[in-house]
Structures are given as structure tokens and as C-alpha cells.
Tab-separated table of C-alpha atoms in Angstrom:
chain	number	residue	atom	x	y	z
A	119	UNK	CA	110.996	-33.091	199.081
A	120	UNK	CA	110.144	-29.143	200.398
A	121	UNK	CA	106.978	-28.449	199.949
A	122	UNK	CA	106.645	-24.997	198.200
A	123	UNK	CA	105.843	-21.918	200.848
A	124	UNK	CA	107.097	-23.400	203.808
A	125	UNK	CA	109.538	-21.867	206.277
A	126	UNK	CA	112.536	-24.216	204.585
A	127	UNK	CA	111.566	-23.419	201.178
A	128	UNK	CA	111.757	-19.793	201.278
A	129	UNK	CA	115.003	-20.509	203.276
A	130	UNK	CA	116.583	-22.713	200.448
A	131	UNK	CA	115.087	-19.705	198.181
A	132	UNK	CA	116.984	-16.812	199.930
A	133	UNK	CA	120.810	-18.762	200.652
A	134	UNK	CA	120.534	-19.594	196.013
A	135	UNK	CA	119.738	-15.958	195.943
A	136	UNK	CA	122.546	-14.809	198.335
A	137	UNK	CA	124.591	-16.951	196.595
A	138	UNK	CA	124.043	-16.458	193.119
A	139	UNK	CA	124.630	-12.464	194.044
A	140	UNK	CA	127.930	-13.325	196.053
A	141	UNK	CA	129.100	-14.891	192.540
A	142	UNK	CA	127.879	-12.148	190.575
A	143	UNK	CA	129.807	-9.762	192.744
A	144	UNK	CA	132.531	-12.089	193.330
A	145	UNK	CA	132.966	-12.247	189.388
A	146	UNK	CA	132.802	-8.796	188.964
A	147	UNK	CA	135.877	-8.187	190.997
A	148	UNK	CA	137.774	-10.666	189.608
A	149	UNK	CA	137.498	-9.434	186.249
A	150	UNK	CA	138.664	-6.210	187.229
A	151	UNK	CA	141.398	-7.413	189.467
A	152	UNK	CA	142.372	-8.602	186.011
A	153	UNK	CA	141.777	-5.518	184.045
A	154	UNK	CA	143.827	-3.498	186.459
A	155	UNK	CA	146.735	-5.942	186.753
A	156	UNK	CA	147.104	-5.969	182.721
A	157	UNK	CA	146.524	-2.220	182.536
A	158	UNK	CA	149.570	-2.396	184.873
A	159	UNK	CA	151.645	-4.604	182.538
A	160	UNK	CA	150.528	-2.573	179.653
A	161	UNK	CA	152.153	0.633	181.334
A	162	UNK	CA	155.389	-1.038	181.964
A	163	UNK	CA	155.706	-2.432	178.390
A	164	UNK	CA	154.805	1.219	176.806
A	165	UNK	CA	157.150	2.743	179.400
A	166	UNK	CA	159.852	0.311	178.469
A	167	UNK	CA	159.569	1.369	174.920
A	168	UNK	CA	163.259	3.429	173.759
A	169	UNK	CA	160.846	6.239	172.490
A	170	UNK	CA	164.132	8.174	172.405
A	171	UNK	CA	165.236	6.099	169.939
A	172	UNK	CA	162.398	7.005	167.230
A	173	UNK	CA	160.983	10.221	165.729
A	174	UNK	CA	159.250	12.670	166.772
A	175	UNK	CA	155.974	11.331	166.091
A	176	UNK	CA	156.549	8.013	167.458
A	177	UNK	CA	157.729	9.720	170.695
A	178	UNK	CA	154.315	11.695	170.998
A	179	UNK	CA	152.361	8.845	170.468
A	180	UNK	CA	154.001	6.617	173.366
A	181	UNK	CA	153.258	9.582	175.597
A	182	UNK	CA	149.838	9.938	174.433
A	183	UNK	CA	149.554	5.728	175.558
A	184	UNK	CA	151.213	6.249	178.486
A	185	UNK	CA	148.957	8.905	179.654
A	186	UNK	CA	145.868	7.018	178.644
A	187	UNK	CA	147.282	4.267	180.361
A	188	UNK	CA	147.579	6.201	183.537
A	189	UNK	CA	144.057	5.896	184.609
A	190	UNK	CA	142.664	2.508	184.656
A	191	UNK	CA	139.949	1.139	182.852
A	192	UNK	CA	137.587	-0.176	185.316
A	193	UNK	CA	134.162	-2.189	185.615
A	194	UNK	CA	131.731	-0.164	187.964
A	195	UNK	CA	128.622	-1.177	189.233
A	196	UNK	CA	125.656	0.658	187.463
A	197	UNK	CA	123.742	1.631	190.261
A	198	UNK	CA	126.161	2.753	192.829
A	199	UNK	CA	128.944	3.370	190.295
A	200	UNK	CA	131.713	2.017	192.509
A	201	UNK	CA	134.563	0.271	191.232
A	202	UNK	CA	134.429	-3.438	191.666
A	203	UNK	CA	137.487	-4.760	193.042
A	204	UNK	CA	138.944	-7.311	195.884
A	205	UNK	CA	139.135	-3.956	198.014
A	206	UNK	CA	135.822	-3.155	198.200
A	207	UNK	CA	134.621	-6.406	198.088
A	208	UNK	CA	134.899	-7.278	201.899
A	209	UNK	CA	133.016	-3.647	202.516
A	210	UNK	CA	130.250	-4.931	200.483
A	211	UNK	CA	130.029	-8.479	202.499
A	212	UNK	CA	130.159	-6.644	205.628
A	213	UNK	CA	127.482	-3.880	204.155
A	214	UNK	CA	125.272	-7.046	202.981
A	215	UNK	CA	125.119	-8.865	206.469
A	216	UNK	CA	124.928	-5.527	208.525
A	217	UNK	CA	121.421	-4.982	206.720
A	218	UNK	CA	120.369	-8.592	206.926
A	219	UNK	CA	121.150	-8.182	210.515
A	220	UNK	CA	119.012	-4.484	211.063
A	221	UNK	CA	116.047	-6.091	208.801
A	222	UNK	CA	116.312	-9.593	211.014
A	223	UNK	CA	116.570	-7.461	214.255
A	224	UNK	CA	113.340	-5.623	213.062
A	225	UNK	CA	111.481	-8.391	212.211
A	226	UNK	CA	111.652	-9.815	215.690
């Protein structure tokens, strides 16, 4: 067993913690992969629609969908307010272990 305050146990403390963030991030982008690729499925469907077809009314309201549909709806991170995706999640890894690597380097 690790004792509690050791050089191990704060170790052991800081990989759960970089993990448990990772997933946390990791989820975040996943659900908006998600969002984004049935935001994208929802645009083709509307846009399939023979508006043309129907009244007047009808026809405005497919264009006011389509146009709502235009920008996606996306989960952002609070603090920075950057949109969590697979795209920026390889920034924010490489972000993550650049600092761990300035604080480690000014530590020693």
C-alpha cells in the first residue's frame, strides 16, 4: 500500500487527475462531433424537402430551418469559450504537455 504524502502518492494523485480531465475533455468532443454530424444530417433532410411543392408559408418556414440550421449548435468550453471538437482536441494535448513541460523545466 502507498503511504499518503509520499513522492508515489502524489504521483498516482496527479496521472487520476490528468486522466479524469483527458476524459472530461475527451467527452466533450465527442458529444459535439455528434452534435455537428446530426446538425449536418438535419440540413440535408430540410434541404431535401420539395418546399416548391407547398405554399407559401410552408416554403418560408423551410428557409427559416435551413438558415438556422446553417450555423451549428455547438458545446464550448466556459472558460475559454472554444468549441470542443476532435480538431482542437490534439491542440489542447499538445497545449497541456507543453506547460507540464515549462512548469517541470522550472522546477528543476
Amino acid at each position: 500500500m502507498i503511504e499518503k504524502g509520499t513522492a508515489m502518492d502524489k504521483v498516482l494523485e496527479f496521472l487520476l487527475m490528468l486522466f479524469t480531465e483527458g476524459v472530461y475533455v475527451f467527452n466533450m468532443c465527442l458529444f459535439n462531433e455528434k452534435i455537428k454530424s446530426e446538425n449536418d444530417e438535419l440540413f440535408m433532410q430540410i434541404y431535401s424537402i420539395p418546399w416548391y411543392n407547398c405554399d407559401k408559408k410552408f416554403g418560408q418556414n423551410v428557409h427559416i430551418m435551413l438558415m438556422n440550421t446553417i450555423k451549428p449548435t455547438q458545446l464550448n468550453k466556459n472558460l475559454f469559450n472554444v468549441s470542443a471538437s476532435f480538431e482542437t482536441l490534439m491542440p489542447i494535448i499538445s497545449a497541456t504537455f507543453s506547460y507540464f513541460n515549462v512548469l517541470r523545466k522550472l522546477k528543476n
